[in-house]
Amino acid sequence: DVLNTPANTTLCPQVLFFGFGWLFFMRQLFKDYEVRQYVVQVVFSITFAFSCTMFELIIFEILGVLSSTSRYFHWKLNLYVILLVLIFVVPFYIGYFVVSNIRLLHRQRLLFSCVVWFTFMYFFWKLGDPFPILSPKHGILSIEQLISRVGVIGVTLMALLSGFGAVNCPYTYMSYFLRNVTDSDILALERRLLQTMDMIVSKKKRIAMTRRQMYQRGEEQNKQTGFWGMIKSVTSSPSGSENLSLIQQEVDALEELSRQLFLETVDLQATKERIEYSKTFQGKYFNFLGYFFSIYCVWKIFMATINIVFDRVGKTDPVTRGIEITVNYLGIQFDVKFWSQHISFILVGIIIVTSIRGLLITLTKFFYAISSSKSSNVIVLVLAQIMGMYFVSSVLLMRMSMPLEYRTIVTEVLGELQFNFYHRWFDVIFLISIKRLFQTFPLILIGTFSRLMLKKFYKCVKSMTS
Amino acid sequence: MASLDRVKVLVLGDSGVGKSSLVHLLCQNQVLGNPSWTVGCSVDVRVHDYREGTPEEKTCYIELWDVGGSVGSASSVKSTRAVFYNSVNGIILVHDLTNKKSSQNLYPWSLEALSKDSSPTGIIVSNGDYDREQFAENSVPLLLIGTKFDQIPENKRNDVLTRTAFLSEDFNAEEINLDCTNPRYLAAGSSNAVKLSRFFDKMQSFTDRRRFNFKSLHYD
């Protein structure tokens, strides 16, 4: 009866997901760039479509849609496709586009991209060695080998992102952390910025005029370098190049200062906008949510620590435990089986939707920040790779949130992976990423300190020249 | 020393089109060896002989303000960038001939710069959409420069040139197509060099200048 599956149930949503991925790519990610290589867009949309199908299959599992054999079939099929994409297609194209950007290797790009891919496969395989991923009864070329490695990378990513999110989220949402910024602060900074620009302009005018005069007098324009250059500059008239290099140094320092001032002004403007936003209704709502999220983040950190310190892995999932608590302590009679199915559906659904949405938003922000017209193809493919690995490992970790009867399909399909390992690994990386954040605090202090030093230097330079 | 009227020209365009290389070429007459991302705004100065070859010849400085960023930047970046758009005498719009989006993005770029510059004729910015009348009324001289000309294969050149001709008509501006890594496009006596000097001359005599006023920055 596998072949009797109505094609609508699985094919139609998949086409929808593909379409959504396509639109997201075109409208959001690439809205400022020109899509010259359509293969990138296709690969991205395929990765997105098959990742979403995995989540869809979990939902089907919980709701009991389709027969269990057909579900199993679709799981296996989907898994093979997505592993194929994540391990063969995407890395190959990443290598191809990176190699195409390098002028020297441009001619032999197919050859070099194969070389890159083989290097990737080597490291990918080596990745499995230090981890107790598999029970020893499996052979070399089995699907568990591939999934386990993909899982490790994906879980690491998820934990890093979660850790970062846990610390960043209260800071972003809550208005408690917003410094007070007034319009006059911004105006003062802008005035300084423009004054700095004016100084740069006047110094550059001096340089340009001096150069022109030197040129007209027939002197050498370029700086004197090297041993003979030094000798020559001692004996020749000092008015020309010596002055020039001094002014040039001042200009360089001023330009660095102007960049700093620009970034500070952008920062202040952004803070001012956030303050204005926090006064709106939407802003207040998110502020309120922020308090809840902070408590949730603190709880997560606490639980991760406990899990590692006391070396335990949660045996029951939140849903069943919640229902048990309700039944036992509140004395309310529940049809546990019925409710656990629905509640876990809702819970899993929320987790899926928020993680997809969160991931897409983060990807978009990241993409805008670092891409340029040359590297956009490579970056989008890297993001597709991260997205695919993230989704695969979400499925692995989601197992923990589901009641026992639904875990079977995941366990069955993904083979005998040491799931507990993944949960422990998640907690470890989560805590490490938190620790990393607290370590950057001194770096922030150093950054502020160096900015102060730069300002002092600028004042010294100004007093010397005026 | 030459007379020191201030002539300020904005150089606008998407990131990666080659504005920094262009400015370096125009000011230092050298090719920029290691272009890197422009943070904020970088200024350079070109020494220009106004009305060269005539009795009224004088040397003046043209300040080229190369503003970095993209049209899709965050609004905090846009408001900060707006600081550079005051008292502008002319605008050079730079686009990449191999990238159509960068040419299309010139419309929002020019709107961004011109709407901060309320000229006496009062440019009305409706909802950010391009409107040809706005450019007809605009009195700030514009120059359109297309870069990476050498990267276009021979057979596509005609299409590209027709496209840029439409663009320059829309903006009511002169156009120059060149390659920033090759100074020969701006060699003395070439038609590009002539267009460039005409543009700079236009600005020197462009007398519609507003005194820079810090207070009016935000309370317009």
XYZ file of C-alpha atoms in Angstrom:
686
model
C 0.000 0.000 0.000
C 3.036 2.213 -0.150
C 2.341 2.964 -3.761
C -1.276 3.737 -3.085
C -0.365 6.773 -0.996
C -2.303 9.665 -2.386
C 0.339 11.761 -4.073
C -1.266 14.906 -2.703
C -0.321 14.212 0.869
C 3.396 14.156 0.408
C 4.144 15.659 -2.983
C 1.971 18.715 -2.686
C 3.423 20.109 0.544
C 6.892 19.417 -0.787
C 6.212 21.527 -3.847
C 4.834 24.209 -1.540
C 7.982 24.152 0.585
C 10.122 24.357 -2.524
C 8.124 27.351 -3.716
C 8.447 29.041 -0.339
C 12.199 28.509 -0.324
C 12.425 29.883 -3.855
C 10.456 33.012 -2.974
C 12.392 33.557 0.239
C 15.616 33.388 -1.715
C 14.470 35.785 -4.382
C 12.624 38.325 -2.278
C 14.634 38.374 0.895
C 18.140 37.069 0.522
C 18.937 38.180 -2.984
C 16.826 41.298 -3.219
C 19.841 43.534 -3.809
C 21.786 41.183 -6.012
C 21.344 39.713 -9.427
C 20.813 35.971 -9.610
C 23.199 34.912 -12.299
C 23.554 31.283 -11.415
C 20.146 29.764 -11.019
C 21.633 26.519 -9.753
C 22.272 28.263 -6.432
C 18.632 29.177 -6.049
C 17.531 25.655 -6.991
C 19.903 23.998 -4.530
C 18.827 26.329 -1.733
C 15.141 25.693 -2.366
C 15.640 21.922 -2.536
C 17.520 21.887 0.771
C 14.778 23.938 2.353
C 11.989 21.782 0.891
C 13.437 18.475 2.050
C 14.312 19.813 5.473
C 10.762 20.998 5.991
C 9.435 17.643 4.785
C 11.237 15.959 7.652
C 9.373 18.099 10.128
C 6.176 17.445 8.276
C 6.768 13.697 8.643
C 7.161 14.061 12.392
C 3.832 15.828 12.538
C 2.298 13.029 10.485
C 3.777 10.585 12.932
C 2.113 12.276 15.837
C -1.206 12.765 14.119
C -1.209 9.273 12.680
C -1.678 10.388 9.074
C -0.920 7.715 6.479
C -0.049 4.137 7.294
C 3.099 3.456 9.220
C 4.820 1.585 6.399
C 4.274 4.421 3.975
C 5.519 6.867 6.559
C 8.626 4.755 7.025
C 9.156 4.681 3.287
C 8.875 8.429 2.954
C 11.202 8.961 5.893
C 13.865 6.792 4.367
C 13.464 8.429 0.969
C 13.610 11.922 2.393
C 16.629 11.076 4.491
C 18.580 9.677 1.580
C 17.828 12.717 -0.538
C 18.775 15.184 2.123
C 21.985 13.375 2.962
C 22.832 13.305 -0.713
C 22.264 17.028 -0.949
C 24.123 17.935 2.232
C 27.134 15.750 1.662
C 27.563 15.704 -2.098
C 25.737 18.506 -3.853
C 26.113 21.549 -1.615
C 29.789 21.116 -0.646
C 30.685 20.487 -4.259
C 29.017 23.680 -5.397
C 30.556 25.646 -2.553
C 33.960 24.471 -3.700
C 33.056 25.257 -7.297
C 32.017 28.838 -6.602
C 34.943 29.526 -4.304
C 37.319 28.273 -6.975
C 35.559 30.324 -9.667
C 36.227 33.494 -7.694
C 39.943 32.896 -7.622
C 41.411 34.103 -10.878
C 44.349 31.736 -10.986
C 42.321 28.571 -10.727
C 39.505 29.736 -12.965
C 40.422 27.605 -15.944
C 40.568 24.300 -14.153
C 37.696 24.963 -11.860
C 35.989 21.602 -12.202
C 39.171 19.821 -11.313
C 39.902 22.033 -8.335
C 36.369 21.877 -7.026
C 36.628 18.071 -7.042
C 39.855 18.397 -5.075
C 38.114 20.679 -2.582
C 35.259 18.227 -2.262
C 37.570 15.312 -1.554
C 39.317 17.362 1.151
C 35.944 18.127 2.670
C 35.002 14.438 2.641
C 38.271 13.511 4.319
C 37.739 15.913 7.204
C 34.085 15.033 7.377
C 34.974 11.368 7.819
C 37.688 12.104 10.334
C 35.138 13.979 12.364
C 33.565 10.754 13.526
C 36.685 9.339 15.123
C 36.795 11.054 18.515
C 33.094 10.696 19.222
C 31.310 7.631 20.601
C 28.722 7.874 17.928
C 28.061 4.344 16.862
C 27.734 0.964 18.379
C 30.401 -1.223 16.821
C 28.125 -3.539 14.897
C 27.732 -1.265 11.916
C 29.787 -1.397 8.788
C 31.718 1.375 7.109
C 29.324 2.515 4.450
C 26.058 2.726 6.274
C 23.641 5.507 6.552
C 24.234 5.773 10.270
C 27.807 6.842 9.623
C 26.707 9.767 7.544
C 23.830 10.848 9.736
C 25.926 10.695 12.857
C 28.496 13.080 11.458
C 25.900 15.432 10.091
C 24.220 15.222 13.454
C 27.332 16.185 15.369
C 27.933 19.252 13.249
C 24.293 20.255 13.348
C 23.937 19.782 17.081
C 27.072 21.849 17.680
C 25.617 24.611 15.573
C 22.273 24.452 17.324
C 23.868 24.589 20.732
C 26.055 27.526 19.760
C 23.095 29.407 18.371
C 20.964 28.592 21.398
C 23.693 29.622 23.773
C 24.199 32.870 21.991
C 20.478 33.446 21.802
C 20.027 32.747 25.489
C 22.370 35.539 26.448
C 21.571 37.928 23.628
C 17.818 37.634 23.795
C 17.188 39.359 27.128
C 19.558 42.100 26.055
C 17.725 42.646 22.775
C 14.178 42.437 24.018
C 14.251 44.174 27.297
C 14.263 47.927 27.476
C 15.988 47.774 30.850
C 19.256 47.519 28.987
C 18.700 50.464 26.697
C 20.913 53.440 27.462
C 19.239 56.761 27.365
C 20.085 58.513 24.111
C 18.994 62.051 23.378
C 18.908 63.871 20.102
C 21.601 66.246 21.271
C 23.960 63.319 21.884
C 23.521 62.260 18.292
C 23.892 65.790 16.970
C 27.093 66.294 18.945
C 28.585 63.123 17.495
C 27.542 64.076 13.985
C 29.115 67.480 14.396
C 32.376 65.842 15.435
C 32.181 63.464 12.515
C 31.776 66.289 10.040
C 34.530 68.302 11.666
C 36.824 65.312 11.305
C 35.846 64.976 7.648
C 36.573 68.668 7.114
C 39.991 68.267 8.649
C 40.705 65.306 6.414
C 39.659 67.358 3.408
C 41.879 70.312 4.277
C 44.882 68.070 4.868
C 44.304 66.242 1.618
C 44.126 69.561 -0.165
C 47.519 70.439 1.249
C 48.910 67.115 0.115
C 47.434 67.502 -3.350
C 48.740 71.043 -3.767
C 52.196 70.116 -2.462
C 52.322 67.174 -4.857
C 51.348 69.359 -7.748
C 53.986 71.910 -6.907
C 56.611 69.211 -6.607
C 55.530 67.788 -9.929
C 55.707 71.176 -11.568
C 59.148 71.731 -10.127
C 60.209 68.422 -11.623
C 60.917 66.601 -8.370
C 60.100 62.950 -7.957
C 56.539 62.355 -6.838
C 56.911 59.005 -5.240
C 58.195 58.529 -1.749
C 61.882 57.783 -1.491
C 62.366 54.259 -0.305
C 65.277 51.986 0.315
C 68.852 52.642 1.311
C 69.704 55.082 -1.472
C 66.414 56.746 -0.901
C 67.352 57.446 2.691
C 70.718 58.886 1.715
C 69.126 60.998 -0.973
C 66.410 62.350 1.301
C 69.013 63.532 3.803
C 70.812 65.595 1.195
C 67.857 66.862 -0.854
C 65.512 69.641 0.221
C 63.304 68.420 3.039
C 60.265 70.502 2.192
C 58.724 67.974 -0.131
C 58.301 64.378 0.824
C 59.049 64.615 4.545
C 56.178 66.979 5.142
C 53.995 64.856 2.936
C 54.527 61.652 4.844
C 53.834 63.405 8.141
C 50.582 64.831 6.852
C 49.697 61.482 5.348
C 50.079 59.838 8.752
C 47.804 62.433 10.295
C 45.274 61.804 7.543
C 45.382 58.060 8.209
C 44.746 58.601 11.914
C 41.898 60.995 11.167
C 40.335 58.566 8.733
C 40.405 55.842 11.344
C 38.777 58.249 13.776
C 36.083 59.151 11.260
C 35.253 55.477 10.826
C 34.962 55.038 14.576
C 32.745 58.087 14.886
C 30.563 56.866 12.054
C 30.064 53.491 13.715
C 29.340 55.109 17.048
C 26.735 57.348 15.463
C 25.082 54.391 13.765
C 25.013 52.661 17.121
C 23.369 55.641 18.812
C 20.811 55.969 16.035
C 19.948 52.290 16.358
C 19.554 52.651 20.124
C 17.328 55.688 19.645
C 15.154 53.738 17.239
C 14.895 50.888 19.696
C 13.850 53.277 22.415
C 11.127 54.667 20.167
C 10.036 51.176 19.259
C 9.823 50.158 22.888
C 7.266 52.879 23.462
C 4.896 51.444 20.886
C 2.390 48.748 21.663
C 4.379 46.092 19.789
C 7.499 47.120 21.611
C 5.816 46.811 24.986
C 4.520 43.379 24.090
C 7.997 42.171 23.147
C 9.428 43.702 26.278
C 6.950 41.712 28.303
C 7.863 38.573 26.394
C 11.477 39.384 27.011
C 11.045 38.899 30.736
C 9.567 35.459 30.167
C 12.286 34.558 27.715
C 14.948 35.615 30.164
C 13.524 33.353 32.820
C 13.338 30.542 30.262
C 16.955 31.139 29.231
C 18.139 31.140 32.820
C 16.244 27.910 33.392
C 17.870 26.342 30.332
C 21.329 27.308 31.518
C 20.531 25.913 34.938
C 19.229 22.621 33.515
C 22.208 22.218 31.222
C 24.554 22.629 34.163
C 22.611 20.163 36.284
C 22.560 17.633 33.479
C 26.268 17.730 33.100
C 27.211 17.983 36.748
C 24.944 15.187 37.840
C 25.520 13.231 34.642
C 21.939 12.606 33.840
C 19.828 12.600 30.740
C 16.138 13.374 31.007
C 14.209 10.163 30.701
C 10.756 11.488 30.127
C 9.700 14.273 27.874
C 8.130 17.508 29.118
C 4.687 16.630 27.854
C 4.288 13.359 29.669
C 5.928 14.759 32.759
C 3.635 17.772 32.699
C 0.591 15.580 32.364
C 1.770 13.280 35.125
C 2.317 16.219 37.442
C -1.122 17.596 36.650
C -2.766 14.256 37.201
C -0.925 13.484 40.410
C -0.838 16.786 42.179
C -3.980 18.424 41.023
C -6.076 15.310 41.099
C -7.599 16.093 37.703
C -8.521 13.058 35.669
C -7.040 13.080 32.197
C -7.188 10.736 29.313
C -3.404 10.790 29.211
C -2.983 9.126 25.863
C -5.417 11.394 24.090
C -4.058 14.591 25.526
C -0.426 13.676 25.211
C -0.880 13.266 21.486
C -2.441 16.673 21.028
C -0.196 18.537 23.367
C 2.928 17.054 21.900
C 1.639 18.000 18.478
C 1.237 21.578 19.558
C 4.545 21.672 21.382
C 6.464 20.109 18.539
C 4.671 22.362 16.096
C 5.669 25.457 18.038
C 9.257 24.298 18.284
C 9.389 23.654 14.558
C 7.810 26.921 13.497
C 9.873 29.069 15.831
C 13.101 27.338 14.945
C 12.487 27.678 11.206
C 11.486 31.297 11.584
C 14.371 32.061 13.919
C 16.817 30.378 11.607
C 15.592 32.201 8.517
C 15.742 35.567 10.271
C 19.238 34.881 11.585
C 20.394 33.692 8.184
C 19.040 36.808 6.514
C 20.719 39.148 8.993
C 23.973 37.290 8.693
C 23.765 37.313 4.928
C 23.172 41.064 4.725
C 26.038 41.706 7.066
C 28.717 39.754 5.312
C 27.852 39.290 1.676
C 29.088 41.255 -1.265
C 28.352 40.858 -4.929
C 31.263 38.473 -5.421
C 30.760 36.171 -2.497
C 26.973 36.054 -2.377
C 26.734 32.683 -4.129
C 29.185 31.012 -1.804
C 27.597 32.470 1.290
C 24.094 31.419 0.317
C 25.283 27.856 -0.250
C 27.070 27.830 3.087
C 23.850 29.016 4.668
C 21.924 26.253 2.884
C 24.405 23.729 4.270
C 24.022 25.094 7.794
C 20.259 25.127 7.432
C 20.157 21.502 6.287
C 22.406 20.305 9.078
C 20.466 22.336 11.610
C 17.190 20.769 10.548
C 18.551 17.222 10.617
C 19.864 17.681 14.105
C 16.635 19.350 15.207
C 14.939 16.106 14.377
C 17.469 14.234 16.489
C 17.028 16.508 19.448
C 13.290 16.779 19.089
C 13.049 13.159 19.953
C 13.502 14.200 23.534
C 10.390 16.345 23.499
C 8.124 13.585 22.233
C 6.416 10.839 24.157
C 7.789 7.299 23.827
C 5.425 5.979 21.213
C 6.401 8.642 18.714
C 10.063 8.264 19.271
C 10.075 4.868 17.657
C 9.940 6.062 14.095
C 12.827 8.411 14.618
C 14.823 5.725 16.346
C 13.936 3.178 13.705
C 14.798 5.326 10.756
C 17.907 6.885 12.073
C 19.255 3.614 13.265
C 20.897 2.859 16.507
C 22.515 6.147 17.153
C 23.519 6.986 20.632
C 20.892 9.618 21.130
C 21.922 10.368 24.649
C 25.270 11.374 23.334
C 23.671 14.061 21.273
C 21.773 15.512 24.190
C 24.830 15.584 26.341
C 26.839 17.118 23.532
C 24.179 19.809 23.126
C 24.372 20.730 26.780
C 28.150 20.896 26.714
C 28.361 23.131 23.688
C 25.537 25.280 25.013
C 27.451 25.966 28.180
C 30.709 26.511 26.354
C 29.079 29.104 24.144
C 27.734 30.896 27.202
C 31.154 30.881 28.782
C 32.610 32.274 25.570
C 30.211 35.179 25.800
C 31.256 36.047 29.320
C 34.798 35.957 28.166
C 34.141 38.545 25.515
C 33.168 41.020 28.191
C 36.811 41.925 28.864
C 37.257 42.283 25.106
C 34.512 44.882 25.081
C 36.369 46.711 27.820
C 39.566 46.596 25.809
C 37.731 47.910 22.773
C 36.397 50.915 24.682
C 39.805 51.550 26.181
C 41.497 51.526 22.798
C 38.953 53.972 21.476
C 39.795 56.344 24.329
C 43.480 55.990 23.530
C 42.796 56.809 19.901
C 40.984 59.976 20.904
C 43.922 61.032 23.072
C 46.278 60.411 20.177
C 44.150 62.519 17.899
C 44.222 65.374 20.419
C 48.021 65.134 20.582
C 48.300 65.238 16.820
C 45.957 68.211 16.658
C 47.937 70.133 19.248
C 51.169 69.398 17.424
C 50.031 70.647 14.065
C 48.037 73.720 15.065
C 47.696 79.277 -4.018
C 44.470 78.768 -5.883
C 41.174 80.127 -4.754
C 39.519 77.826 -2.291
C 35.789 77.648 -2.954
C 34.410 74.421 -1.646
C 33.018 72.078 -4.231
C 31.561 68.879 -2.852
C 30.604 65.929 -5.010
C 28.958 62.782 -3.710
C 29.921 59.427 -5.177
C 27.034 57.026 -4.686
C 26.344 53.455 -5.656
C 25.966 49.909 -4.380
C 28.807 48.244 -2.561
C 31.239 46.463 -4.783
C 30.663 48.559 -7.921
C 34.062 50.209 -7.690
C 33.469 53.647 -6.163
C 36.680 53.611 -4.118
C 38.714 52.541 -7.141
C 37.070 55.247 -9.229
C 37.729 57.980 -6.684
C 41.328 56.873 -6.347
C 41.740 56.944 -10.092
C 40.215 60.400 -10.390
C 42.245 61.924 -7.579
C 45.598 60.185 -7.604
C 45.722 59.231 -11.291
C 46.707 55.778 -10.161
C 44.950 52.460 -9.991
C 43.921 51.369 -6.501
C 45.888 48.269 -5.619
C 43.928 46.789 -2.742
C 40.343 47.945 -2.597
C 38.603 47.200 0.653
C 35.201 47.962 2.076
C 34.411 51.573 2.776
C 33.088 52.112 6.274
C 31.237 55.393 6.597
C 32.587 57.880 4.108
C 35.987 58.376 2.591
C 36.953 61.663 1.033
C 39.531 62.454 -1.554
C 40.479 65.619 -3.346
C 41.013 66.224 -7.029
C 42.867 69.208 -8.306
C 40.920 70.503 -11.248
C 41.754 73.220 -13.722
C 38.572 75.144 -14.128
C 38.032 76.359 -17.695
C 41.359 74.983 -18.827
C 42.852 76.750 -21.776
C 40.806 79.905 -21.369
C 41.903 83.169 -19.817
C 39.623 82.458 -16.836
C 41.552 79.336 -15.949
C 41.990 78.755 -12.245
C 42.856 75.788 -10.103
C 40.241 74.517 -7.746
C 39.702 71.511 -5.551
C 36.883 69.075 -6.038
C 36.067 67.034 -2.953
C 34.855 63.549 -3.801
C 32.863 62.046 -0.946
C 32.626 58.311 -1.384
C 29.748 57.133 0.778
C 29.745 53.410 1.499
C 26.842 51.055 2.013
C 23.833 49.722 0.187
C 20.256 50.810 -0.389
C 19.012 48.031 1.823
C 20.956 49.187 4.872
C 19.329 49.549 8.243
C 17.559 52.840 8.864
C 20.099 53.769 11.528
C 22.848 53.559 8.900
C 20.754 55.588 6.472
C 20.093 58.363 8.981
C 23.784 58.535 9.794
C 24.719 58.609 6.108
C 22.353 61.522 5.594
C 24.842 63.705 7.453
C 27.118 63.592 4.419
C 24.438 64.729 1.987
C 24.394 68.376 2.986
C 25.656 71.181 0.777
C 26.224 68.992 -2.212
C 27.221 70.541 -5.516
C 27.049 67.460 -7.666
C 26.463 63.727 -7.585
C 28.313 60.974 -9.401
C 26.192 57.828 -9.664
C 28.260 54.689 -10.089
C 26.899 51.379 -11.285
C 28.388 48.073 -12.300
C 27.787 47.309 -15.965
C 27.822 43.580 -15.281
C 25.145 43.817 -12.599
C 21.700 45.103 -13.553
C 20.543 45.438 -9.967
C 23.225 47.996 -9.238
C 21.885 50.146 -12.086
C 18.325 49.840 -10.813
C 19.424 50.720 -7.315
C 20.667 54.080 -8.533
C 17.092 55.384 -8.408
C 16.695 54.872 -4.668
C 20.246 56.113 -4.145
C 19.631 59.375 -5.926
C 16.324 59.835 -4.129
C 18.030 59.276 -0.809
C 20.638 61.899 -1.532
C 18.368 64.446 -3.176
C 15.559 64.312 -0.668
C 17.910 65.255 2.132
C 18.942 68.240 0.072
C 15.893 70.426 -0.050
C 16.652 72.681 -2.963
C 14.786 75.965 -3.400
C 12.518 74.412 -5.997
C 11.395 71.896 -3.362
C 11.670 68.336 -4.533
C 8.602 66.461 -3.376
C 9.417 62.934 -2.393
C 6.221 60.937 -2.544
C 6.497 57.349 -1.406
C 10.016 56.593 -2.477
C 9.020 55.590 -5.986
C 10.881 56.973 -8.885
C 9.257 59.889 -10.592
C 10.717 61.387 -13.713
C 9.490 64.889 -12.934
C 11.628 64.955 -9.828
C 14.742 64.590 -11.886
C 13.633 67.147 -14.414
C 13.275 69.735 -11.648
C 16.469 68.724 -9.998
C 19.171 71.296 -10.319
C 22.059 69.320 -8.904
C 24.284 68.138 -11.762
C 24.471 64.365 -12.070
C 27.031 62.183 -13.771
C 26.544 58.514 -14.497
C 29.560 56.228 -14.490
C 29.442 52.573 -15.430
C 32.327 50.425 -14.257
C 33.827 47.072 -15.187
C 33.357 47.833 -18.851
C 36.167 45.471 -19.784
C 34.327 42.521 -18.264
C 31.508 42.704 -20.773
C 31.980 40.424 -23.756
C 32.031 42.096 -27.169
C 28.683 40.782 -28.329
C 26.808 42.110 -25.310
C 28.278 45.596 -25.480
C 25.545 47.088 -27.616
C 22.763 45.934 -25.299
C 24.572 47.314 -22.301
C 25.206 50.634 -23.975
C 21.531 50.985 -24.957
C 20.513 50.240 -21.399
C 22.843 52.846 -19.991
C 21.668 55.358 -22.574
C 18.126 54.977 -21.207
C 19.467 55.385 -17.717
C 21.293 58.591 -18.521
C 18.169 59.951 -20.181
C 16.165 59.232 -17.042
C 18.624 61.015 -14.870
C 19.199 63.767 -17.379
C 22.910 63.174 -16.963
C 26.018 62.529 -18.963
C 27.360 59.014 -18.915
C 30.833 57.539 -18.935
C 31.627 53.836 -19.185
C 35.035 52.736 -18.050
C 37.196 50.261 -16.233
C 38.662 51.557 -12.990
C 41.780 49.452 -13.306
C 42.816 51.045 -16.579
C 43.734 54.731 -16.632
C 43.611 54.929 -20.403
C 39.837 55.423 -20.360
C 40.395 58.820 -18.800
C 43.457 59.772 -20.822
C 43.781 63.480 -21.530
C 41.903 64.450 -24.661
C 39.607 61.407 -24.736
C 35.864 62.051 -24.857
C 35.509 60.677 -21.322
C 38.031 63.172 -20.010
C 36.203 65.984 -21.778
C 32.858 64.939 -20.264
C 34.477 64.774 -16.864
C 35.931 68.273 -17.062
C 32.654 69.651 -18.344
C 30.909 68.107 -15.343
C 33.375 69.560 -12.880
C 33.189 72.936 -14.561
C 29.410 72.881 -14.267
C 29.688 72.435 -10.581
C 32.165 75.140 -9.966
C 29.661 77.579 -11.442
C 26.733 75.979 -9.692
C 25.882 78.648 -7.219
C 22.952 77.109 -5.460
C 24.655 76.452 -2.206
C 23.149 76.239 1.191
C 25.032 77.154 4.285
C 25.538 74.039 6.304
C 23.279 74.218 9.300
C 23.545 71.546 11.956
C 20.223 72.313 13.525
C 18.214 71.755 10.395
C 19.553 68.220 10.040
C 16.750 66.556 11.883
C 14.027 69.051 12.368
C 13.068 69.625 8.750
